[in-house]
Amino acid sequence: MRIVSGIQPTGSLHLGNYLGAIRNWARMQDSMEQGSECLFFLADLHAISMPHDPAELRAATLEMTAALVACGIDPNRSILFNQAQVPAHAEMQWLLNGTARMGWLNRMTQFKDKSGKNREGASVALFTYPVLQAADVLLYQATHVPVGEDQKQHLELARDIAQKFNNDFCPDDAPVFTLPDPIIPPEAARIMSLRDGTMKMSKSDPSDMSRINLSDHPDEVMKKVKKAKTDPEPLPSEVEGLAGRAEALNLVAIYAALSDRTVADVLAEYGGQGFGVFKPALGELMVETLRPITERFNALLRDREALDAILARGAARARAIAEPTLAATYEALGLVRG
Ligand code: TYM
């Protein structure tokens, strides 16, 4: 097994990232067998697809490194690095640009969402972003990619690119690329905004009340949960009763994910109760889950040099793993590399 996944170092890590992806990274790392490997990276090259401030990107890259370690990513067991220190990512993207089709990229919903009404003004990087993401996983022969639901389409594209490349340029018995499988957690696939149950919880939402950040103080967490949008009805006892109640479903799903239970199980306990009872219970659970992570995060941030060293070491290991696949890709395309 080779597990590969990434996160953009923009803004701070929020509960959606944690429950949708990072907690799974840590769990997969902890259950790895001998001979398997985990590579986790900061997608700093992806971050330049949107307007950004260079100083902020630099700071956010280190902060996100601290956040991942605080969430349980162990740089001795996993390979933790940032893309910019492994030039093979950018090289591989260019090589795959010859295989990716315009029509495929035109269908990507993230590009449509992020470019909005201003398509002409969007960066070319935002459009070709999914090809870099394909490069990220194909470069390492990833077998499994733990992500939230919103990344599924990008992973399907990575498979399409891999398949077309293997068909077009490789003998049947010697494909260059492995087709990766996404791993999406059932209860936390899509954690929604606390202000609007139809929008995903996101770093780019202008309202900080919409998300729980890993760095939030417990008082802040409690306040955000108590102010979270809900409806006046009590919680139902059955899952079907949450249909059409996006905000209620979201809060129950968060509770379920945090306590490693199913939504049905949580409803069996809280069915018939109002939000006056459920919200404080949810807030407490969040605070207790996040407390040790936040403490570790704050401690790690005090030693920037140690974080730099983690990334440098991870990048050296990643470069070595990437090299044979990069070489095979150049070779398959008939490019003379010297
Ligand atoms: P990013 O930085 O937006 O998010 C990192 C991870 O968190 C998950 N996630 C969520 N899960 C559930 N509910 C939410 N509200 C929520 N918000 C975010 C994302 O699905 C993701 O798993 N393009 C990627 C980064 C990337 C990548 C890759 C991922 C670059 N290359 C290669 C996997 C493999 C992104 O922007 O994720």
Tab-separated table of N, CA, C and O in Angstrom, residues 148-248:
chain	number	residue	atom	x	y	z
A	148	GLY	N	-11.680	14.125	1.549
A	148	GLY	CA	-13.106	14.391	1.708
A	148	GLY	C	-13.793	14.263	0.355
A	148	GLY	O	-13.147	14.230	-0.698
A	149	GLU	N	-15.119	14.202	0.415
A	149	GLU	CA	-15.954	14.025	-0.775
A	149	GLU	C	-15.645	15.032	-1.893
A	149	GLU	O	-15.683	14.710	-3.080
A	150	ASP	N	-15.316	16.273	-1.508
A	150	ASP	CA	-15.116	17.327	-2.522
A	150	ASP	C	-13.934	17.042	-3.453
A	150	ASP	O	-13.834	17.659	-4.507
A	151	GLN	N	-13.050	16.121	-3.075
A	151	GLN	CA	-11.889	15.830	-3.924
A	151	GLN	C	-12.091	14.600	-4.809
A	151	GLN	O	-11.189	14.214	-5.554
A	152	LYS	N	-13.262	14.004	-4.718
A	152	LYS	CA	-13.497	12.750	-5.449
A	152	LYS	C	-13.361	12.941	-6.969
A	152	LYS	O	-12.748	12.140	-7.669
A	153	GLN	N	-13.936	14.030	-7.441
A	153	GLN	CA	-13.895	14.260	-8.893
A	153	GLN	C	-12.443	14.404	-9.379
A	153	GLN	O	-12.081	13.912	-10.452
A	154	HIS	N	-11.625	15.079	-8.569
A	154	HIS	CA	-10.217	15.228	-8.965
A	154	HIS	C	-9.498	13.878	-8.992
A	154	HIS	O	-8.628	13.644	-9.828
A	155	LEU	N	-9.876	13.022	-8.073
A	155	LEU	CA	-9.246	11.695	-8.036
A	155	LEU	C	-9.680	10.841	-9.227
A	155	LEU	O	-8.892	10.069	-9.779
A	156	GLU	N	-10.925	11.012	-9.640
A	156	GLU	CA	-11.402	10.279	-10.824
A	156	GLU	C	-10.634	10.748	-12.055
A	156	GLU	O	-10.269	9.955	-12.924
A	157	LEU	N	-10.377	12.042	-12.100
A	157	LEU	CA	-9.594	12.576	-13.219
A	157	LEU	C	-8.180	11.983	-13.208
A	157	LEU	O	-7.638	11.635	-14.262
A	158	ALA	N	-7.597	11.870	-12.017
A	158	ALA	CA	-6.239	11.291	-11.924
A	158	ALA	C	-6.245	9.866	-12.485
A	158	ALA	O	-5.327	9.460	-13.210
A	159	ARG	N	-7.289	9.130	-12.188
A	159	ARG	CA	-7.393	7.759	-12.724
A	159	ARG	C	-7.517	7.781	-14.248
A	159	ARG	O	-6.901	6.975	-14.951
A	160	ASP	N	-8.333	8.708	-14.760
A	160	ASP	CA	-8.506	8.806	-16.222
A	160	ASP	C	-7.182	9.137	-16.911
A	160	ASP	O	-6.847	8.580	-17.958
A	161	ILE	N	-6.452	10.071	-16.300
A	161	ILE	CA	-5.165	10.457	-16.898
A	161	ILE	C	-4.208	9.258	-16.877
A	161	ILE	O	-3.545	8.951	-17.873
A	162	ALA	N	-4.167	8.572	-15.734
A	162	ALA	CA	-3.258	7.417	-15.612
A	162	ALA	C	-3.603	6.353	-16.655
A	162	ALA	O	-2.729	5.814	-17.336
A	163	GLN	N	-4.898	6.099	-16.785
A	163	GLN	CA	-5.334	5.056	-17.706
A	163	GLN	C	-4.998	5.415	-19.158
A	163	GLN	O	-4.500	4.582	-19.915
A	164	LYS	N	-5.260	6.660	-19.514
A	164	LYS	CA	-4.991	7.072	-20.899
A	164	LYS	C	-3.486	7.043	-21.174
A	164	LYS	O	-3.054	6.600	-22.228
A	165	PHE	N	-2.699	7.496	-20.199
A	165	PHE	CA	-1.239	7.491	-20.397
A	165	PHE	C	-0.746	6.051	-20.574
A	165	PHE	O	0.021	5.757	-21.497
A	166	ASN	N	-1.204	5.179	-19.680
A	166	ASN	CA	-0.770	3.770	-19.778
A	166	ASN	C	-1.166	3.173	-21.134
A	166	ASN	O	-0.378	2.464	-21.761
A	167	ASN	N	-2.388	3.472	-21.583
A	167	ASN	CA	-2.863	2.957	-22.878
A	167	ASN	C	-2.054	3.509	-24.042
A	167	ASN	O	-1.695	2.790	-24.956
A	168	ASP	N	-1.798	4.811	-23.978
A	168	ASP	CA	-1.181	5.480	-25.127
A	168	ASP	C	0.322	5.208	-25.235
A	168	ASP	O	0.868	5.180	-26.331
A	169	PHE	N	0.993	5.054	-24.093
A	169	PHE	CA	2.455	5.068	-24.130
A	169	PHE	C	3.154	3.847	-23.532
A	169	PHE	O	4.382	3.794	-23.531
A	170	CYS	N	2.402	2.888	-22.994
A	170	CYS	CA	3.082	1.782	-22.293
A	170	CYS	C	2.640	0.445	-22.859
A	170	CYS	O	1.482	0.289	-23.242
A	171	PRO	N	3.550	-0.552	-22.859
A	171	PRO	CA	3.108	-1.900	-23.218
A	171	PRO	C	2.096	-2.394	-22.182
A	171	PRO	O	2.161	-1.967	-21.021
A	172	ASP	N	1.175	-3.280	-22.596
A	172	ASP	CA	0.114	-3.750	-21.681
A	172	ASP	C	0.661	-4.307	-20.373
A	172	ASP	O	0.061	-4.144	-19.316
A	173	ASP	N	1.815	-4.985	-20.468
A	173	ASP	CA	2.320	-5.637	-19.258
A	173	ASP	C	3.259	-4.740	-18.456
A	173	ASP	O	3.814	-5.163	-17.447
A	174	ALA	N	3.432	-3.490	-18.881
A	174	ALA	CA	4.334	-2.607	-18.117
A	174	ALA	C	3.785	-1.182	-18.042
A	174	ALA	O	4.385	-0.239	-18.556
A	175	PRO	N	2.619	-1.004	-17.398
A	175	PRO	CA	2.083	0.356	-17.266
A	175	PRO	C	3.000	1.202	-16.384
A	175	PRO	O	3.632	0.670	-15.475
A	176	VAL	N	3.085	2.490	-16.662
A	176	VAL	CA	3.913	3.358	-15.809
A	176	VAL	C	3.165	3.686	-14.511
A	176	VAL	O	3.754	3.746	-13.438
A	177	PHE	N	1.825	3.885	-14.609
A	177	PHE	CA	1.100	4.404	-13.444
A	177	PHE	C	0.156	3.398	-12.809
A	177	PHE	O	-0.501	2.611	-13.499
A	178	THR	N	0.051	3.521	-11.473
A	178	THR	CA	-0.949	2.780	-10.685
A	178	THR	C	-2.215	3.631	-10.618
A	178	THR	O	-2.126	4.849	-10.462
A	179	LEU	N	-3.388	2.976	-10.708
A	179	LEU	CA	-4.655	3.732	-10.571
A	179	LEU	C	-5.019	3.845	-9.084
A	179	LEU	O	-5.246	2.828	-8.428
A	180	PRO	N	-5.058	5.079	-8.549
A	180	PRO	CA	-5.304	5.244	-7.106
A	180	PRO	C	-6.792	5.172	-6.752
A	180	PRO	O	-7.635	5.590	-7.536
A	181	ASP	N	-7.078	4.672	-5.545
A	181	ASP	CA	-8.461	4.642	-5.041
A	181	ASP	C	-8.657	5.709	-3.980
A	181	ASP	O	-7.870	5.777	-3.033
A	182	PRO	N	-9.729	6.512	-4.084
A	182	PRO	CA	-10.003	7.463	-2.996
A	182	PRO	C	-10.547	6.731	-1.772
A	182	PRO	O	-11.247	5.734	-1.909
A	183	ILE	N	-10.207	7.219	-0.584
A	183	ILE	CA	-10.763	6.677	0.674
A	183	ILE	C	-11.513	7.830	1.336
A	183	ILE	O	-10.893	8.829	1.743
A	184	ILE	N	-12.843	7.708	1.407
A	184	ILE	CA	-13.680	8.812	1.903
A	184	ILE	C	-14.434	8.346	3.149
A	184	ILE	O	-15.128	7.331	3.096
A	185	PRO	N	-14.288	9.071	4.284
A	185	PRO	CA	-14.938	8.611	5.518
A	185	PRO	C	-16.456	8.768	5.435
A	185	PRO	O	-16.938	9.840	5.062
A	186	PRO	N	-17.242	7.740	5.767
A	186	PRO	CA	-18.693	7.807	5.561
A	186	PRO	C	-19.399	8.909	6.352
A	186	PRO	O	-20.197	9.644	5.786
A	187	GLU	N	-19.100	9.067	7.637
A	187	GLU	CA	-19.866	10.050	8.434
A	187	GLU	C	-19.365	11.476	8.255
A	187	GLU	O	-20.062	12.420	8.600
A	188	ALA	N	-18.133	11.634	7.770
A	188	ALA	CA	-17.560	12.981	7.718
A	188	ALA	C	-17.128	13.374	6.313
A	188	ALA	O	-16.277	14.224	6.125
A	189	ALA	N	-17.745	12.751	5.302
A	189	ALA	CA	-17.334	12.990	3.921
A	189	ALA	C	-17.432	14.468	3.560
A	189	ALA	O	-16.628	15.005	2.821
A	190	ARG	N	-18.430	15.133	4.117
A	190	ARG	CA	-18.695	16.521	3.763
A	190	ARG	C	-19.221	17.240	4.994
A	190	ARG	O	-20.413	17.183	5.295
A	191	ILE	N	-18.345	17.887	5.720
A	191	ILE	CA	-18.746	18.678	6.879
A	191	ILE	C	-19.170	20.056	6.345
A	191	ILE	O	-18.451	20.677	5.566
A	192	MET	N	-20.355	20.499	6.754
A	192	MET	CA	-20.897	21.725	6.175
A	192	MET	C	-20.655	22.931	7.082
A	192	MET	O	-20.320	22.791	8.264
A	193	SER	N	-20.871	24.108	6.503
A	193	SER	CA	-20.729	25.367	7.239
A	193	SER	C	-21.712	25.418	8.404
A	193	SER	O	-22.829	24.898	8.299
A	194	LEU	N	-21.298	26.067	9.503
A	194	LEU	CA	-22.210	26.202	10.652
A	194	LEU	C	-23.266	27.277	10.404
A	194	LEU	O	-24.224	27.390	11.149
A	195	ARG	N	-23.064	28.070	9.366
A	195	ARG	CA	-24.005	29.144	9.060
A	195	ARG	C	-24.986	28.772	7.955
A	195	ARG	O	-25.985	29.449	7.751
A	196	ASP	N	-24.614	27.734	7.160
A	196	ASP	CA	-25.439	27.366	6.006
A	196	ASP	C	-25.178	25.895	5.679
A	196	ASP	O	-24.100	25.545	5.178
A	197	GLY	N	-26.145	25.073	5.985
A	197	GLY	CA	-25.971	23.619	5.833
A	197	GLY	C	-25.871	23.132	4.399
A	197	GLY	O	-25.703	21.935	4.165
A	198	THR	N	-25.962	24.062	3.434
A	198	THR	CA	-25.829	23.633	2.034
A	198	THR	C	-24.442	23.958	1.473
A	198	THR	O	-24.130	23.623	0.339
A	199	MET	N	-23.613	24.655	2.277
A	199	MET	CA	-22.257	25.009	1.808
A	199	MET	C	-21.242	24.234	2.641
A	199	MET	O	-21.413	24.103	3.850
A	200	LYS	N	-20.142	23.782	1.991
A	200	LYS	CA	-19.185	23.023	2.799
A	200	LYS	C	-18.406	23.944	3.725
A	200	LYS	O	-18.213	25.132	3.407
A	201	MET	N	-17.976	23.414	4.857
A	201	MET	CA	-17.105	24.178	5.750
A	201	MET	C	-15.804	24.412	4.994
A	201	MET	O	-15.240	23.466	4.445
A	202	SER	N	-15.368	25.667	4.949
A	202	SER	CA	-14.241	25.974	4.075
A	202	SER	C	-13.367	27.069	4.651
A	202	SER	O	-13.857	27.964	5.347
A	203	LYS	N	-12.053	26.965	4.314
A	203	LYS	CA	-11.108	28.000	4.761
A	203	LYS	C	-11.414	29.322	4.101
A	203	LYS	O	-11.049	30.376	4.604
A	204	SER	N	-12.033	29.274	2.921
A	204	SER	CA	-12.218	30.521	2.180
A	204	SER	C	-13.548	31.206	2.489
A	204	SER	O	-13.812	32.282	1.964
A	205	ASP	N	-14.371	30.630	3.372
A	205	ASP	CA	-15.619	31.321	3.743
A	205	ASP	C	-15.265	32.592	4.510
A	205	ASP	O	-14.512	32.545	5.485
A	206	PRO	N	-15.779	33.747	4.075
A	206	PRO	CA	-15.412	34.997	4.759
A	206	PRO	C	-15.851	35.029	6.229
A	206	PRO	O	-15.236	35.722	7.037
A	207	SER	N	-16.887	34.279	6.595
A	207	SER	CA	-17.335	34.303	7.992
A	207	SER	C	-16.616	33.242	8.822
A	207	SER	O	-16.748	32.040	8.564
A	208	ASP	N	-15.876	33.703	9.846
A	208	ASP	CA	-15.176	32.755	10.709
A	208	ASP	C	-16.166	31.948	11.556
A	208	ASP	O	-15.833	30.872	12.056
A	209	MET	N	-17.379	32.475	11.715
A	209	MET	CA	-18.407	31.757	12.478
A	209	MET	C	-18.875	30.492	11.744
A	209	MET	O	-19.578	29.656	12.302
A	210	SER	N	-18.514	30.373	10.461
A	210	SER	CA	-18.965	29.226	9.664
A	210	SER	C	-18.150	27.973	9.944
A	210	SER	O	-18.535	26.884	9.551
A	211	ARG	N	-16.989	28.160	10.579
A	211	ARG	CA	-16.111	26.984	10.766
A	211	ARG	C	-15.488	26.955	12.156
A	211	ARG	O	-15.377	27.974	12.826
A	212	ILE	N	-15.098	25.762	12.577
A	212	ILE	CA	-14.333	25.582	13.811
A	212	ILE	C	-12.885	25.392	13.389
A	212	ILE	O	-12.563	24.457	12.645
A	213	ASN	N	-12.025	26.306	13.824
A	213	ASN	CA	-10.600	26.178	13.506
A	213	ASN	C	-9.905	25.409	14.619
A	213	ASN	O	-10.270	25.525	15.787
A	214	LEU	N	-8.889	24.692	14.204
A	214	LEU	CA	-8.094	23.940	15.168
A	214	LEU	C	-7.504	24.859	16.242
A	214	LEU	O	-7.272	24.451	17.373
A	215	SER	N	-7.269	26.105	15.845
A	215	SER	CA	-6.623	27.039	16.766
A	215	SER	C	-7.631	27.811	17.629
A	215	SER	O	-7.231	28.618	18.450
A	216	ASP	N	-8.925	27.549	17.482
A	216	ASP	CA	-9.917	28.295	18.269
A	216	ASP	C	-9.822	27.968	19.759
A	216	ASP	O	-9.653	26.800	20.141
A	217	HIS	N	-9.999	28.993	20.581
A	217	HIS	CA	-10.047	28.827	22.033
A	217	HIS	C	-11.362	28.102	22.384
A	217	HIS	O	-12.370	28.289	21.694
A	218	PRO	N	-11.377	27.283	23.451
A	218	PRO	CA	-12.612	26.562	23.803
A	218	PRO	C	-13.847	27.470	23.901
A	218	PRO	O	-14.939	27.080	23.460
A	219	ASP	N	-13.682	28.690	24.449
A	219	ASP	CA	-14.841	29.603	24.551
A	219	ASP	C	-15.400	29.935	23.169
A	219	ASP	O	-16.598	30.057	22.964
A	220	GLU	N	-14.474	30.097	22.242
A	220	GLU	CA	-14.835	30.420	20.858
A	220	GLU	C	-15.596	29.241	20.234
A	220	GLU	O	-16.610	29.419	19.555
A	221	VAL	N	-15.103	28.041	20.492
A	221	VAL	CA	-15.755	26.834	19.954
A	221	VAL	C	-17.195	26.759	20.479
A	221	VAL	O	-18.146	26.584	19.710
A	222	MET	N	-17.344	26.938	21.805
A	222	MET	CA	-18.684	26.850	22.400
A	222	MET	C	-19.603	27.913	21.791
A	222	MET	O	-20.756	27.656	21.473
A	223	LYS	N	-19.059	29.114	21.626
A	223	LYS	CA	-19.867	30.215	21.083
A	223	LYS	C	-20.314	29.882	19.646
A	223	LYS	O	-21.482	30.066	19.286
A	224	LYS	N	-19.392	29.380	18.848
A	224	LYS	CA	-19.734	29.081	17.459
A	224	LYS	C	-20.809	27.992	17.368
A	224	LYS	O	-21.710	28.063	16.543
A	225	VAL	N	-20.689	26.992	18.231
A	225	VAL	CA	-21.675	25.898	18.196
A	225	VAL	C	-23.040	26.425	18.644
A	225	VAL	O	-24.061	26.136	18.026
A	226	LYS	N	-23.039	27.235	19.705
A	226	LYS	CA	-24.330	27.739	20.199
A	226	LYS	C	-25.001	28.645	19.173
A	226	LYS	O	-26.222	28.674	19.065
A	227	LYS	N	-24.175	29.358	18.394
A	227	LYS	CA	-24.748	30.263	17.378
A	227	LYS	C	-24.996	29.569	16.048
A	227	LYS	O	-25.488	30.196	15.102
A	228	ALA	N	-24.622	28.314	15.932
A	228	ALA	CA	-24.790	27.607	14.655
A	228	ALA	C	-26.265	27.638	14.253
A	228	ALA	O	-27.159	27.533	15.091
A	229	LYS	N	-26.466	27.775	12.927
A	229	LYS	CA	-27.842	27.844	12.435
A	229	LYS	C	-28.531	26.487	12.644
A	229	LYS	O	-27.921	25.434	12.416
A	230	THR	N	-29.784	26.514	13.105
A	230	THR	CA	-30.563	25.268	13.234
A	230	THR	C	-32.012	25.590	12.912
A	230	THR	O	-32.312	26.698	12.462
A	231	ASP	N	-32.894	24.643	13.161
A	231	ASP	CA	-34.321	24.906	12.982
A	231	ASP	C	-34.992	24.708	14.340
A	231	ASP	O	-34.356	24.221	15.279
A	232	PRO	N	-36.266	25.067	14.483
A	232	PRO	CA	-36.888	24.998	15.817
A	232	PRO	C	-37.314	23.591	16.254
A	232	PRO	O	-37.661	23.398	17.422
A	233	GLU	N	-37.268	22.615	15.341
A	233	GLU	CA	-37.753	21.263	15.675
A	233	GLU	C	-36.772	20.521	16.579
A	233	GLU	O	-35.571	20.728	16.478
A	234	PRO	N	-37.267	19.605	17.420
A	234	PRO	CA	-36.333	18.729	18.148
A	234	PRO	C	-35.684	17.727	17.190
A	234	PRO	O	-36.134	17.579	16.051
A	235	LEU	N	-34.641	17.049	17.653
A	235	LEU	CA	-33.996	16.048	16.794
A	235	LEU	C	-34.923	14.840	16.626
A	235	LEU	O	-35.605	14.443	17.578
A	236	PRO	N	-34.921	14.249	15.426
A	236	PRO	CA	-35.749	13.050	15.211
A	236	PRO	C	-35.051	11.825	15.807
A	236	PRO	O	-33.868	11.878	16.123
A	237	SER	N	-35.785	10.737	15.917
A	237	SER	CA	-35.163	9.512	16.433
A	237	SER	C	-34.607	8.641	15.314
A	237	SER	O	-33.828	7.722	15.562
A	238	GLU	N	-35.045	8.929	14.074
A	238	GLU	CA	-34.602	8.130	12.921
A	238	GLU	C	-33.883	9.023	11.917
A	238	GLU	O	-34.210	10.206	11.789
A	239	VAL	N	-32.958	8.420	11.165
A	239	VAL	CA	-32.173	9.174	10.175
A	239	VAL	C	-33.084	9.854	9.146
A	239	VAL	O	-32.847	10.999	8.747
A	240	GLU	N	-34.160	9.158	8.749
A	240	GLU	CA	-35.069	9.709	7.718
A	240	GLU	C	-35.623	11.064	8.151
A	240	GLU	O	-35.919	11.925	7.324
A	241	GLY	N	-35.783	11.256	9.459
A	241	GLY	CA	-36.332	12.506	9.972
A	241	GLY	C	-35.429	13.703	9.757
A	241	GLY	O	-35.840	14.846	9.983
A	242	LEU	N	-34.185	13.474	9.297
A	242	LEU	CA	-33.270	14.604	9.041
A	242	LEU	C	-33.368	15.102	7.597
A	242	LEU	O	-32.742	16.096	7.241
A	243	ALA	N	-34.181	14.418	6.786
A	243	ALA	CA	-34.320	14.832	5.377
A	243	ALA	C	-34.836	16.266	5.329
A	243	ALA	O	-35.758	16.625	6.066
A	244	GLY	N	-34.206	17.092	4.495
A	244	GLY	CA	-34.630	18.488	4.358
A	244	GLY	C	-34.197	19.366	5.538
A	244	GLY	O	-34.585	20.519	5.608
A	245	ARG	N	-33.392	18.826	6.462
A	245	ARG	CA	-32.916	19.614	7.609
A	245	ARG	C	-31.377	19.622	7.597
A	245	ARG	O	-30.724	18.997	8.438
A	246	ALA	N	-30.842	20.341	6.599
A	246	ALA	CA	-29.396	20.287	6.339
A	246	ALA	C	-28.560	20.659	7.567
A	246	ALA	O	-27.555	20.008	7.868
A	247	GLU	N	-28.976	21.692	8.298
A	247	GLU	CA	-28.171	22.154	9.432
A	247	GLU	C	-28.190	21.122	10.565
A	247	GLU	O	-27.165	20.830	11.182
A	248	ALA	N	-29.396	20.582	10.827
A	248	ALA	CA	-29.509	19.572	11.886
A	248	ALA	C	-28.677	18.338	11.525
A	248	ALA	O	-27.920	17.811	12.347
